[in-house]
């Protein structure tokens, strides 16, 4: 099955707003998700991710705007009249019910017969790779097992959409990474549309077809993980996703969409549209930077003189930390062997492609 279809508006939030005690938390938010897509809402704590998810689930009314699911307006409906599955951070399994009874709960509530529910429970226990725990109680399960059961319980009634609110945040890193890949492949196989809330950029990058980056109640950027990483539309997105080196400068000249930005004594070239004299920040991703001992500027490249300050060995790569003459900081990813051959205190040239250079308004 495919993970995405060309149906653009399976879930459609239009101009959705929400306030708590007079404070606006979501501001005329628009979000359109295709059938079968896995979309993450990614942003810092308090930016409104859970609020949006709860409004899709019907656990919280919208103040303004509409939410449509598969062509049907659902924003006025109570939760049980929306065919949504929800998985919360804290599992929320019923402690007095067995695993099988937990998974069957939504089915029985919909009038599914006992034998049919049993078949579905067995199928989902297989899908979550826990075929032998049907008779256990939640208290006898690990955190990871409980969360798998919570996913099975949400999926068993065949919801139109699955909503997950930081479902792995209580799990340790190793387990979390395993479950991310497992869940992604399960949901893809089932072809179910999913909205996944997380504040963890790596989790969003690993799992998502598209990521909606949220900041203070608005979506700053909505796109595929690679697009958001390679082409962040704002300083907020640049800073929130991945690392970057940033240089503050002033636009010295611009012609035909190419800027010449003065950073200290150096000119940096970058595609962009800013007026002459504008304060800008030029940014590069660590893997786009490299180091030479020579100061010549090949075509299409930027060169910036830097002094090696420190090397941090992180396994497969080393982070080499450099500074420019004006105190600018550049972090460059190098192979550990290459990094070992550089001398702390020596001056080198940082080089990177003009077309791998990003530019944003404002001072650093
Ligand atoms: N029931 C509520 N009453 C008052 N304020 C709330 C309520 N729920 C959320 N908020 C506030 O709304 C903002 C967004 O919260 P939330 O959606 O939970 O953020 P996130 O899930 O992104 O961390 C926060 O400032 C939070 O304090
Ligand atoms: Mg939240």
mmCIF file of C-alpha atoms and ligand atoms in Angstrom:
data_model
loop_
_atom_site.group_PDB
_atom_site.id
_atom_site.type_symbol
_atom_site.label_atom_id
_atom_site.label_comp_id
_atom_site.label_asym_id
_atom_site.label_seq_id
_atom_site.Cartn_x
_atom_site.Cartn_y
_atom_site.Cartn_z
ATOM 1 C CA UNK A 1 0.000 0.000 0.000
ATOM 2 C CA UNK A 2 1.142 3.560 -0.601
ATOM 3 C CA UNK A 3 1.675 6.004 2.230
ATOM 4 C CA UNK A 4 0.243 8.964 0.404
ATOM 5 C CA UNK A 5 -2.406 9.521 -2.206
ATOM 6 C CA UNK A 6 -3.104 12.578 -4.294
ATOM 7 C CA UNK A 7 -6.321 13.268 -2.373
ATOM 8 C CA UNK A 8 -5.186 16.561 -0.840
ATOM 9 C CA UNK A 9 -7.862 17.193 1.741
ATOM 10 C CA UNK A 10 -8.609 14.064 3.726
ATOM 11 C CA UNK A 11 -8.240 15.963 6.991
ATOM 12 C CA UNK A 12 -8.766 19.664 6.583
ATOM 13 C CA UNK A 13 -8.492 22.214 9.401
ATOM 14 C CA UNK A 14 -9.585 25.660 8.206
ATOM 15 C CA UNK A 15 -8.933 28.841 10.154
ATOM 16 C CA UNK A 16 -9.063 27.013 13.480
ATOM 17 C CA UNK A 17 -8.727 29.198 16.563
ATOM 18 C CA UNK A 18 -8.612 28.489 20.285
ATOM 19 C CA UNK A 19 -8.250 30.637 23.387
ATOM 20 C CA UNK A 20 -7.974 29.714 27.049
ATOM 21 C CA UNK A 21 -9.085 32.385 29.539
ATOM 22 C CA UNK A 22 -8.789 35.091 26.893
ATOM 23 C CA UNK A 23 -5.308 34.009 25.769
ATOM 24 C CA UNK A 24 -5.107 33.033 22.108
ATOM 25 C CA UNK A 25 -3.383 29.636 21.813
ATOM 26 C CA UNK A 26 -4.130 28.820 18.142
ATOM 27 C CA UNK A 27 -4.505 31.584 15.589
ATOM 28 C CA UNK A 28 -6.500 30.937 12.371
ATOM 29 C CA UNK A 29 -4.609 27.742 11.772
ATOM 30 C CA UNK A 30 -4.871 25.894 8.430
ATOM 31 C CA UNK A 31 -3.719 22.313 7.973
ATOM 32 C CA UNK A 32 -4.538 19.933 5.114
ATOM 33 C CA UNK A 33 -3.501 16.279 5.233
ATOM 34 C CA UNK A 34 -3.808 13.680 2.472
ATOM 35 C CA UNK A 35 -5.340 10.236 2.921
ATOM 36 C CA UNK A 36 -2.793 7.752 4.227
ATOM 37 C CA UNK A 37 -0.280 10.426 5.177
ATOM 38 C CA UNK A 38 1.747 10.401 8.374
ATOM 39 C CA UNK A 39 2.021 14.006 9.568
ATOM 40 C CA UNK A 40 3.848 15.221 12.660
ATOM 41 C CA UNK A 41 2.994 18.360 14.596
ATOM 42 C CA UNK A 42 6.428 19.409 15.811
ATOM 43 C CA UNK A 43 7.174 22.332 18.094
ATOM 44 C CA UNK A 44 8.333 23.375 21.540
ATOM 45 C CA UNK A 45 6.303 22.719 24.664
ATOM 46 C CA UNK A 46 3.287 25.008 24.905
ATOM 47 C CA UNK A 47 3.022 25.873 21.174
ATOM 48 C CA UNK A 48 -0.463 24.315 20.861
ATOM 49 C CA UNK A 49 0.161 20.811 19.479
ATOM 50 C CA UNK A 50 -2.000 18.954 22.018
ATOM 51 C CA UNK A 51 -4.728 21.598 21.752
ATOM 52 C CA UNK A 52 -4.965 21.052 17.983
ATOM 53 C CA UNK A 53 -4.955 17.263 18.361
ATOM 54 C CA UNK A 54 -7.710 17.386 21.009
ATOM 55 C CA UNK A 55 -9.850 19.533 18.736
ATOM 56 C CA UNK A 56 -9.458 17.002 15.908
ATOM 57 C CA UNK A 57 -10.434 14.239 18.361
ATOM 58 C CA UNK A 58 -13.418 16.239 19.635
ATOM 59 C CA UNK A 59 -12.099 16.335 23.198
ATOM 60 C CA UNK A 60 -12.027 20.134 23.013
ATOM 61 C CA UNK A 61 -14.404 22.412 21.050
ATOM 62 C CA UNK A 62 -13.011 24.830 18.440
ATOM 63 C CA UNK A 63 -13.641 28.528 19.110
ATOM 64 C CA UNK A 64 -13.624 29.300 15.405
ATOM 65 C CA UNK A 65 -13.027 27.566 12.097
ATOM 66 C CA UNK A 66 -13.972 24.096 10.849
ATOM 67 C CA UNK A 67 -12.408 20.659 10.763
ATOM 68 C CA UNK A 68 -13.372 18.305 7.931
ATOM 69 C CA UNK A 69 -12.555 14.585 7.781
ATOM 70 C CA UNK A 70 -13.130 12.670 4.552
ATOM 71 C CA UNK A 71 -15.449 15.368 3.270
ATOM 72 C CA UNK A 72 -17.570 15.505 6.444
ATOM 73 C CA UNK A 73 -17.523 18.469 8.852
ATOM 74 C CA UNK A 74 -16.646 16.946 12.240
ATOM 75 C CA UNK A 75 -15.826 20.034 14.306
ATOM 76 C CA UNK A 76 -19.330 20.154 15.815
ATOM 77 C CA UNK A 77 -19.544 16.423 16.583
ATOM 78 C CA UNK A 78 -18.886 14.726 19.937
ATOM 79 C CA UNK A 79 -15.854 12.368 20.065
ATOM 80 C CA UNK A 80 -17.894 9.156 19.682
ATOM 81 C CA UNK A 81 -19.450 10.439 16.446
ATOM 82 C CA UNK A 82 -16.004 11.004 14.906
ATOM 83 C CA UNK A 83 -14.285 7.840 13.782
ATOM 84 C CA UNK A 84 -10.898 8.682 15.325
ATOM 85 C CA UNK A 85 -8.401 6.592 17.268
ATOM 86 C CA UNK A 86 -6.315 8.305 19.948
ATOM 87 C CA UNK A 87 -3.082 7.241 21.683
ATOM 88 C CA UNK A 88 -1.873 9.338 24.592
ATOM 89 C CA UNK A 89 1.525 9.678 26.220
ATOM 90 C CA UNK A 90 0.473 7.879 29.395
ATOM 91 C CA UNK A 91 -0.929 4.739 27.683
ATOM 92 C CA UNK A 92 -4.287 5.115 29.483
ATOM 93 C CA UNK A 93 -5.066 1.391 29.281
ATOM 94 C CA UNK A 94 -7.904 0.192 31.512
ATOM 95 C CA UNK A 95 -6.035 -1.420 34.441
ATOM 96 C CA UNK A 96 -8.873 -3.782 35.402
ATOM 97 C CA UNK A 97 -9.193 -5.210 31.870
ATOM 98 C CA UNK A 98 -6.878 -7.747 30.236
ATOM 99 C CA UNK A 99 -4.909 -6.844 27.118
ATOM 100 C CA UNK A 100 -7.501 -8.628 24.953
ATOM 101 C CA UNK A 101 -10.365 -6.825 26.700
ATOM 102 C CA UNK A 102 -8.570 -3.501 26.300
ATOM 103 C CA UNK A 103 -8.117 -4.020 22.558
ATOM 104 C CA UNK A 104 -11.709 -5.289 22.164
ATOM 105 C CA UNK A 105 -13.162 -2.400 24.152
ATOM 106 C CA UNK A 106 -13.884 -0.062 21.230
ATOM 107 C CA UNK A 107 -15.188 -2.947 19.130
ATOM 108 C CA UNK A 108 -17.650 -4.218 21.711
ATOM 109 C CA UNK A 109 -18.832 -0.618 22.324
ATOM 110 C CA UNK A 110 -19.724 -0.509 18.613
ATOM 111 C CA UNK A 111 -21.730 -3.699 18.827
ATOM 112 C CA UNK A 112 -19.184 -6.020 17.213
ATOM 113 C CA UNK A 113 -19.899 -9.646 18.165
ATOM 114 C CA UNK A 114 -17.605 -11.468 20.587
ATOM 115 C CA UNK A 115 -16.211 -13.939 18.008
ATOM 116 C CA UNK A 116 -15.517 -11.166 15.502
ATOM 117 C CA UNK A 117 -13.862 -9.050 18.212
ATOM 118 C CA UNK A 118 -11.702 -12.048 19.230
ATOM 119 C CA UNK A 119 -10.497 -12.429 15.640
ATOM 120 C CA UNK A 120 -9.625 -8.732 15.421
ATOM 121 C CA UNK A 121 -7.831 -8.800 18.791
ATOM 122 C CA UNK A 122 -5.719 -11.776 17.667
ATOM 123 C CA UNK A 123 -4.878 -10.000 14.419
ATOM 124 C CA UNK A 124 -3.748 -6.834 16.178
ATOM 125 C CA UNK A 125 -1.738 -8.754 18.786
ATOM 126 C CA UNK A 126 0.103 -10.305 15.846
ATOM 127 C CA UNK A 127 0.574 -6.915 14.201
ATOM 128 C CA UNK A 128 2.139 -5.454 17.364
ATOM 129 C CA UNK A 129 4.257 -8.611 17.666
ATOM 130 C CA UNK A 130 2.852 -9.594 21.065
ATOM 131 C CA UNK A 131 0.732 -12.661 20.220
ATOM 132 C CA UNK A 132 1.024 -14.254 23.674
ATOM 133 C CA UNK A 133 -0.080 -11.542 26.102
ATOM 134 C CA UNK A 134 -3.863 -11.522 25.535
ATOM 135 C CA UNK A 135 -4.655 -12.658 29.087
ATOM 136 C CA UNK A 136 -2.278 -10.332 30.913
ATOM 137 C CA UNK A 137 -3.191 -7.160 32.777
ATOM 138 C CA UNK A 138 -1.532 -3.833 31.917
ATOM 139 C CA UNK A 139 0.370 -3.806 35.227
ATOM 140 C CA UNK A 140 2.235 -6.939 34.076
ATOM 141 C CA UNK A 141 3.532 -5.218 30.901
ATOM 142 C CA UNK A 142 6.602 -3.081 30.250
ATOM 143 C CA UNK A 143 6.152 0.522 29.151
ATOM 144 C CA UNK A 144 6.905 -0.391 25.554
ATOM 145 C CA UNK A 145 4.410 -3.274 25.600
ATOM 146 C CA UNK A 146 1.727 -1.053 27.124
ATOM 147 C CA UNK A 147 2.238 1.497 24.401
ATOM 148 C CA UNK A 148 1.976 -1.173 21.671
ATOM 149 C CA UNK A 149 -1.305 -2.335 23.215
ATOM 150 C CA UNK A 150 -2.544 1.266 23.330
ATOM 151 C CA UNK A 151 -1.820 1.541 19.580
ATOM 152 C CA UNK A 152 -3.625 -1.766 18.914
ATOM 153 C CA UNK A 153 -6.615 -0.627 20.977
ATOM 154 C CA UNK A 154 -6.829 2.636 19.016
ATOM 155 C CA UNK A 155 -6.545 0.850 15.646
ATOM 156 C CA UNK A 156 -8.846 -2.120 16.260
ATOM 157 C CA UNK A 157 -12.143 -0.281 15.510
ATOM 158 C CA UNK A 158 -10.758 0.829 12.100
ATOM 159 C CA UNK A 159 -10.643 4.580 12.732
ATOM 160 C CA UNK A 160 -10.565 6.990 9.774
ATOM 161 C CA UNK A 161 -7.556 8.672 11.370
ATOM 162 C CA UNK A 162 -5.119 7.872 14.174
ATOM 163 C CA UNK A 163 -4.066 10.672 16.529
ATOM 164 C CA UNK A 164 -1.003 10.167 18.721
ATOM 165 C CA UNK A 165 0.155 12.614 21.403
ATOM 166 C CA UNK A 166 3.833 12.079 22.291
ATOM 167 C CA UNK A 167 3.237 8.321 22.612
ATOM 168 C CA UNK A 168 6.901 7.418 23.151
ATOM 169 C CA UNK A 169 8.065 10.236 25.399
ATOM 170 C CA UNK A 170 7.997 8.066 28.534
ATOM 171 C CA UNK A 171 10.202 5.385 26.951
ATOM 172 C CA UNK A 172 13.992 5.287 27.036
ATOM 173 C CA UNK A 173 15.887 6.299 23.930
ATOM 174 C CA UNK A 174 16.810 2.867 22.572
ATOM 175 C CA UNK A 175 13.271 1.515 22.948
ATOM 176 C CA UNK A 176 11.813 4.725 21.540
ATOM 177 C CA UNK A 177 13.905 4.470 18.371
ATOM 178 C CA UNK A 178 12.867 0.852 17.824
ATOM 179 C CA UNK A 179 9.197 1.688 18.325
ATOM 180 C CA UNK A 180 9.337 4.657 15.963
ATOM 181 C CA UNK A 181 10.419 2.441 13.074
ATOM 182 C CA UNK A 182 8.015 -0.353 14.037
ATOM 183 C CA UNK A 183 5.012 1.979 14.307
ATOM 184 C CA UNK A 184 5.849 3.784 11.082
ATOM 185 C CA UNK A 185 5.934 0.519 9.159
ATOM 186 C CA UNK A 186 2.746 -0.806 10.806
ATOM 187 C CA UNK A 187 0.786 2.360 9.987
ATOM 188 C CA UNK A 188 2.132 2.400 6.447
ATOM 189 C CA UNK A 189 1.092 -1.232 5.920
ATOM 190 C CA UNK A 190 -2.388 -0.421 7.219
ATOM 191 C CA UNK A 191 -2.527 2.724 5.040
ATOM 192 C CA UNK A 192 -4.033 4.730 7.894
ATOM 193 C CA UNK A 193 -3.864 8.527 8.048
ATOM 194 C CA UNK A 194 -2.017 9.634 11.199
ATOM 195 C CA UNK A 195 -1.316 12.850 13.085
ATOM 196 C CA UNK A 196 1.555 12.506 15.509
ATOM 197 C CA UNK A 197 2.463 15.118 18.127
ATOM 198 C CA UNK A 198 6.080 15.402 19.211
ATOM 199 C CA UNK A 199 8.562 17.992 20.448
ATOM 200 C CA UNK A 200 11.438 15.725 19.332
ATOM 201 C CA UNK A 201 12.845 16.789 15.945
ATOM 202 C CA UNK A 202 14.638 13.480 15.345
ATOM 203 C CA UNK A 203 11.430 11.540 15.970
ATOM 204 C CA UNK A 204 9.543 13.776 13.519
ATOM 205 C CA UNK A 205 12.276 13.466 10.872
ATOM 206 C CA UNK A 206 12.382 9.660 11.156
ATOM 207 C CA UNK A 207 8.644 9.030 11.086
ATOM 208 C CA UNK A 208 6.908 11.646 8.995
ATOM 209 C CA UNK A 209 5.780 11.982 5.417
ATOM 210 C CA UNK A 210 5.366 15.678 6.249
ATOM 211 C CA UNK A 211 6.088 17.795 9.303
ATOM 212 C CA UNK A 212 4.093 20.839 10.436
ATOM 213 C CA UNK A 213 6.533 22.950 12.453
ATOM 214 C CA UNK A 214 4.543 24.924 15.030
ATOM 215 C CA UNK A 215 5.578 27.992 16.966
ATOM 216 C CA UNK A 216 3.326 29.919 19.347
ATOM 217 C CA UNK A 217 0.048 28.707 17.854
ATOM 218 C CA UNK A 218 0.912 29.004 14.161
ATOM 219 C CA UNK A 219 2.363 26.602 11.612
ATOM 220 C CA UNK A 220 5.661 28.132 10.485
ATOM 221 C CA UNK A 221 6.329 25.541 7.784
ATOM 222 C CA UNK A 222 4.663 22.394 6.492
ATOM 223 C CA UNK A 223 6.663 20.072 4.288
ATOM 224 C CA UNK A 224 8.607 16.855 3.823
ATOM 225 C CA UNK A 225 11.395 16.282 6.391
ATOM 226 C CA UNK A 226 14.146 16.851 3.813
ATOM 227 C CA UNK A 227 12.556 20.013 2.494
ATOM 228 C CA UNK A 228 12.193 21.466 5.986
ATOM 229 C CA UNK A 229 15.784 20.604 6.863
ATOM 230 C CA UNK A 230 17.309 21.774 3.569
ATOM 231 C CA UNK A 231 15.132 24.807 3.039
ATOM 232 C CA UNK A 232 13.856 26.190 6.346
ATOM 233 C CA UNK A 233 11.550 29.157 5.757
ATOM 234 C CA UNK A 234 12.382 30.977 8.984
ATOM 235 C CA UNK A 235 15.062 31.355 11.635
ATOM 236 C CA UNK A 236 12.747 29.509 14.016
ATOM 237 C CA UNK A 237 12.586 26.445 11.745
ATOM 238 C CA UNK A 238 16.336 26.640 11.075
ATOM 239 C CA UNK A 239 17.054 26.668 14.817
ATOM 240 C CA UNK A 240 14.430 24.107 15.825
ATOM 241 C CA UNK A 241 15.410 21.433 13.293
ATOM 242 C CA UNK A 242 19.028 20.362 12.991
ATOM 243 C CA UNK A 243 22.213 22.282 13.698
ATOM 244 C CA UNK A 244 23.597 25.209 11.719
ATOM 245 C CA UNK A 245 26.437 27.686 11.683
ATOM 246 C CA UNK A 246 25.223 31.271 11.485
ATOM 247 C CA UNK A 247 27.052 34.411 10.409
ATOM 248 C CA UNK A 248 25.649 37.906 10.927
ATOM 249 C CA UNK A 249 26.260 40.322 8.095
ATOM 250 C CA UNK A 250 25.041 43.252 6.060
ATOM 251 C CA UNK A 251 23.962 43.119 2.421
ATOM 252 C CA UNK A 252 26.715 44.951 0.505
ATOM 253 C CA UNK A 253 25.295 44.417 -2.970
ATOM 254 C CA UNK A 254 22.564 42.531 -4.711
ATOM 255 C CA UNK A 255 22.030 41.735 -8.326
ATOM 256 C CA UNK A 256 19.715 39.322 -10.088
ATOM 257 C CA UNK A 257 18.844 37.450 -6.945
ATOM 258 C CA UNK A 258 22.412 37.014 -5.708
ATOM 259 C CA UNK A 259 23.462 38.825 -2.560
ATOM 260 C CA UNK A 260 26.953 39.753 -1.534
ATOM 261 C CA UNK A 261 26.891 39.794 2.275
ATOM 262 C CA UNK A 262 29.658 41.465 4.215
ATOM 263 C CA UNK A 263 30.668 39.406 7.264
ATOM 264 C CA UNK A 264 33.609 41.171 8.886
ATOM 265 C CA UNK A 265 36.299 41.394 6.188
ATOM 266 C CA UNK A 266 34.766 38.625 4.094
ATOM 267 C CA UNK A 267 32.069 38.577 1.415
ATOM 268 C CA UNK A 268 29.642 35.673 1.386
ATOM 269 C CA UNK A 269 27.504 35.031 -1.694
ATOM 270 C CA UNK A 270 23.980 33.673 -1.370
ATOM 271 C CA UNK A 271 20.785 33.599 -3.429
ATOM 272 C CA UNK A 272 18.151 35.880 -1.927
ATOM 273 C CA UNK A 273 16.251 39.118 -2.125
ATOM 274 C CA UNK A 274 17.173 41.747 0.437
ATOM 275 C CA UNK A 275 17.890 45.422 -0.076
ATOM 276 C CA UNK A 276 21.400 46.781 0.187
ATOM 277 C CA UNK A 277 22.228 47.641 3.807
ATOM 278 C CA UNK A 278 19.831 45.063 5.290
ATOM 279 C CA UNK A 279 20.953 43.099 8.354
ATOM 280 C CA UNK A 280 20.887 39.393 7.539
ATOM 281 C CA UNK A 281 21.968 36.075 8.998
ATOM 282 C CA UNK A 282 23.686 33.612 6.689
ATOM 283 C CA UNK A 283 23.441 29.954 7.725
ATOM 284 C CA UNK A 284 24.949 26.618 6.707
ATOM 285 C CA UNK A 285 24.242 23.041 7.777
ATOM 286 C CA UNK A 286 27.298 21.263 9.307
ATOM 287 C CA UNK A 287 27.565 18.625 6.562
ATOM 288 C CA UNK A 288 27.663 21.308 3.845
ATOM 289 C CA UNK A 289 30.835 22.855 5.273
ATOM 290 C CA UNK A 290 34.350 21.604 4.698
ATOM 291 C CA UNK A 291 37.886 22.752 5.392
ATOM 292 C CA UNK A 292 40.913 23.513 3.216
ATOM 293 C CA UNK A 293 44.328 24.971 3.990
ATOM 294 C CA UNK A 294 44.201 27.222 0.940
ATOM 295 C CA UNK A 295 42.310 30.482 0.673
ATOM 296 C CA UNK A 296 41.394 30.410 -3.039
ATOM 297 C CA UNK A 297 37.705 30.639 -3.922
ATOM 298 C CA UNK A 298 36.507 28.109 -6.508
ATOM 299 C CA UNK A 299 33.497 29.092 -8.603
ATOM 300 C CA UNK A 300 30.203 28.742 -6.811
ATOM 301 C CA UNK A 301 31.858 28.410 -3.397
ATOM 302 C CA UNK A 302 32.156 30.636 -0.350
ATOM 303 C CA UNK A 303 35.398 30.789 1.614
ATOM 304 C CA UNK A 304 35.696 32.085 5.144
ATOM 305 C CA UNK A 305 38.886 32.187 7.269
ATOM 306 C CA UNK A 306 38.539 30.356 10.571
ATOM 307 C CA UNK A 307 40.691 29.153 13.457
ATOM 308 C CA UNK A 308 40.244 25.699 14.958
ATOM 309 C CA UNK A 309 39.125 25.932 18.598
ATOM 310 C CA UNK A 310 38.124 22.412 19.530
ATOM 311 C CA UNK A 311 37.291 18.942 18.254
ATOM 312 C CA UNK A 312 34.547 16.777 19.673
ATOM 313 C CA UNK A 313 34.650 13.092 18.843
ATOM 314 C CA UNK A 314 31.126 11.666 18.484
ATOM 315 C CA UNK A 315 31.740 8.212 17.020
ATOM 316 C CA UNK A 316 31.329 8.088 13.246
ATOM 317 C CA UNK A 317 31.968 11.837 12.922
ATOM 318 C CA UNK A 318 33.895 14.576 14.688
ATOM 319 C CA UNK A 319 32.466 18.034 15.299
ATOM 320 C CA UNK A 320 35.198 20.550 14.634
ATOM 321 C CA UNK A 321 34.509 23.937 16.205
ATOM 322 C CA UNK A 322 36.031 26.974 14.504
ATOM 323 C CA UNK A 323 35.830 30.703 15.045
ATOM 324 C CA UNK A 324 36.116 33.568 12.583
ATOM 325 C CA UNK A 325 38.020 36.819 13.106
ATOM 326 C CA UNK A 326 34.880 38.518 14.442
ATOM 327 C CA UNK A 327 34.072 35.720 16.895
ATOM 328 C CA UNK A 328 31.746 33.954 14.442
ATOM 329 C CA UNK A 329 31.243 30.298 15.337
ATOM 330 C CA UNK A 330 31.297 27.538 12.717
ATOM 331 C CA UNK A 331 30.669 23.885 13.519
ATOM 332 C CA UNK A 332 31.868 21.510 10.800
ATOM 333 C CA UNK A 333 31.353 17.752 10.608
ATOM 334 C CA UNK A 334 34.510 15.938 9.610
ATOM 335 C CA UNK A 335 35.645 12.342 9.593
ATOM 336 C CA UNK A 336 37.558 11.660 12.851
ATOM 337 C CA UNK A 337 40.739 10.952 10.850
ATOM 338 C CA UNK A 338 40.576 14.304 9.081
ATOM 339 C CA UNK A 339 39.773 16.125 12.316
ATOM 340 C CA UNK A 340 42.782 14.522 14.032
ATOM 341 C CA UNK A 341 45.062 15.974 11.349
ATOM 342 C CA UNK A 342 43.998 19.546 12.094
ATOM 343 C CA UNK A 343 45.756 21.621 14.737
ATOM 344 C CA UNK A 344 43.960 23.603 17.392
ATOM 345 C CA UNK A 345 44.929 27.273 17.045
ATOM 346 C CA UNK A 346 45.788 27.029 13.329
ATOM 347 C CA UNK A 347 43.914 29.056 10.718
ATOM 348 C CA UNK A 348 42.130 27.301 7.830
ATOM 349 C CA UNK A 349 39.527 28.152 5.233
ATOM 350 C CA UNK A 350 35.968 27.022 5.688
ATOM 351 C CA UNK A 351 34.405 26.374 2.270
ATOM 352 C CA UNK A 352 30.855 25.715 1.228
ATOM 353 C CA UNK A 353 28.717 25.979 -1.889
ATOM 354 C CA UNK A 354 26.845 29.203 -2.575
ATOM 355 C CA UNK A 355 23.733 27.146 -3.299
ATOM 356 C CA UNK A 356 24.010 25.447 0.126
ATOM 357 C CA UNK A 357 23.909 28.858 1.792
ATOM 358 C CA UNK A 358 20.730 30.025 3.536
ATOM 359 C CA UNK A 359 19.855 33.622 4.341
ATOM 360 C CA UNK A 360 17.357 35.122 6.795
ATOM 361 C CA UNK A 361 16.428 38.626 7.876
ATOM 362 C CA UNK A 362 17.708 40.116 11.112
ATOM 363 C CA UNK A 363 20.722 40.221 13.386
ATOM 364 C CA UNK A 364 21.989 37.099 15.204
HETATM 365 N N1 LIG B 1 -7.243 23.548 29.534
HETATM 366 C C1 LIG B 1 -6.393 24.597 29.461
HETATM 367 N N2 LIG B 1 -6.616 25.711 30.174
HETATM 368 C C2 LIG B 1 -5.785 26.784 30.085
HETATM 369 N N3 LIG B 1 -4.686 26.821 29.307
HETATM 370 C C3 LIG B 1 -4.408 25.732 28.578
HETATM 371 C C4 LIG B 1 -5.241 24.564 28.615
HETATM 372 N N4 LIG B 1 -4.709 23.630 27.777
HETATM 373 C C5 LIG B 1 -3.601 24.199 27.243
HETATM 374 N N5 LIG B 1 -3.419 25.444 27.723
HETATM 375 C C6 LIG B 1 -2.343 26.373 27.330
HETATM 376 O O1 LIG B 1 -2.326 26.428 25.908
HETATM 377 C C7 LIG B 1 -0.994 26.470 25.403
HETATM 378 C C8 LIG B 1 -0.804 25.307 24.443
HETATM 379 O O2 LIG B 1 -0.873 24.099 25.175
HETATM 380 P P1 LIG B 1 -0.681 22.677 24.498
HETATM 381 O O3 LIG B 1 -1.577 22.582 23.319
HETATM 382 O O4 LIG B 1 -0.848 21.660 25.551
HETATM 383 O O5 LIG B 1 0.837 22.765 24.028
HETATM 384 P P2 LIG B 1 1.823 21.604 23.527
HETATM 385 O O6 LIG B 1 1.046 20.337 23.398
HETATM 386 O O7 LIG B 1 2.363 22.106 22.238
HETATM 387 O O8 LIG B 1 2.905 21.524 24.571
HETATM 388 C C9 LIG B 1 -0.100 26.437 26.607
HETATM 389 O O9 LIG B 1 0.263 27.743 26.932
HETATM 390 C C10 LIG B 1 -0.969 25.839 27.696
HETATM 391 O O10 LIG B 1 -0.566 26.288 28.958
HETATM 392 MG MG1 LIG B 2 1.332 18.525 24.416
#
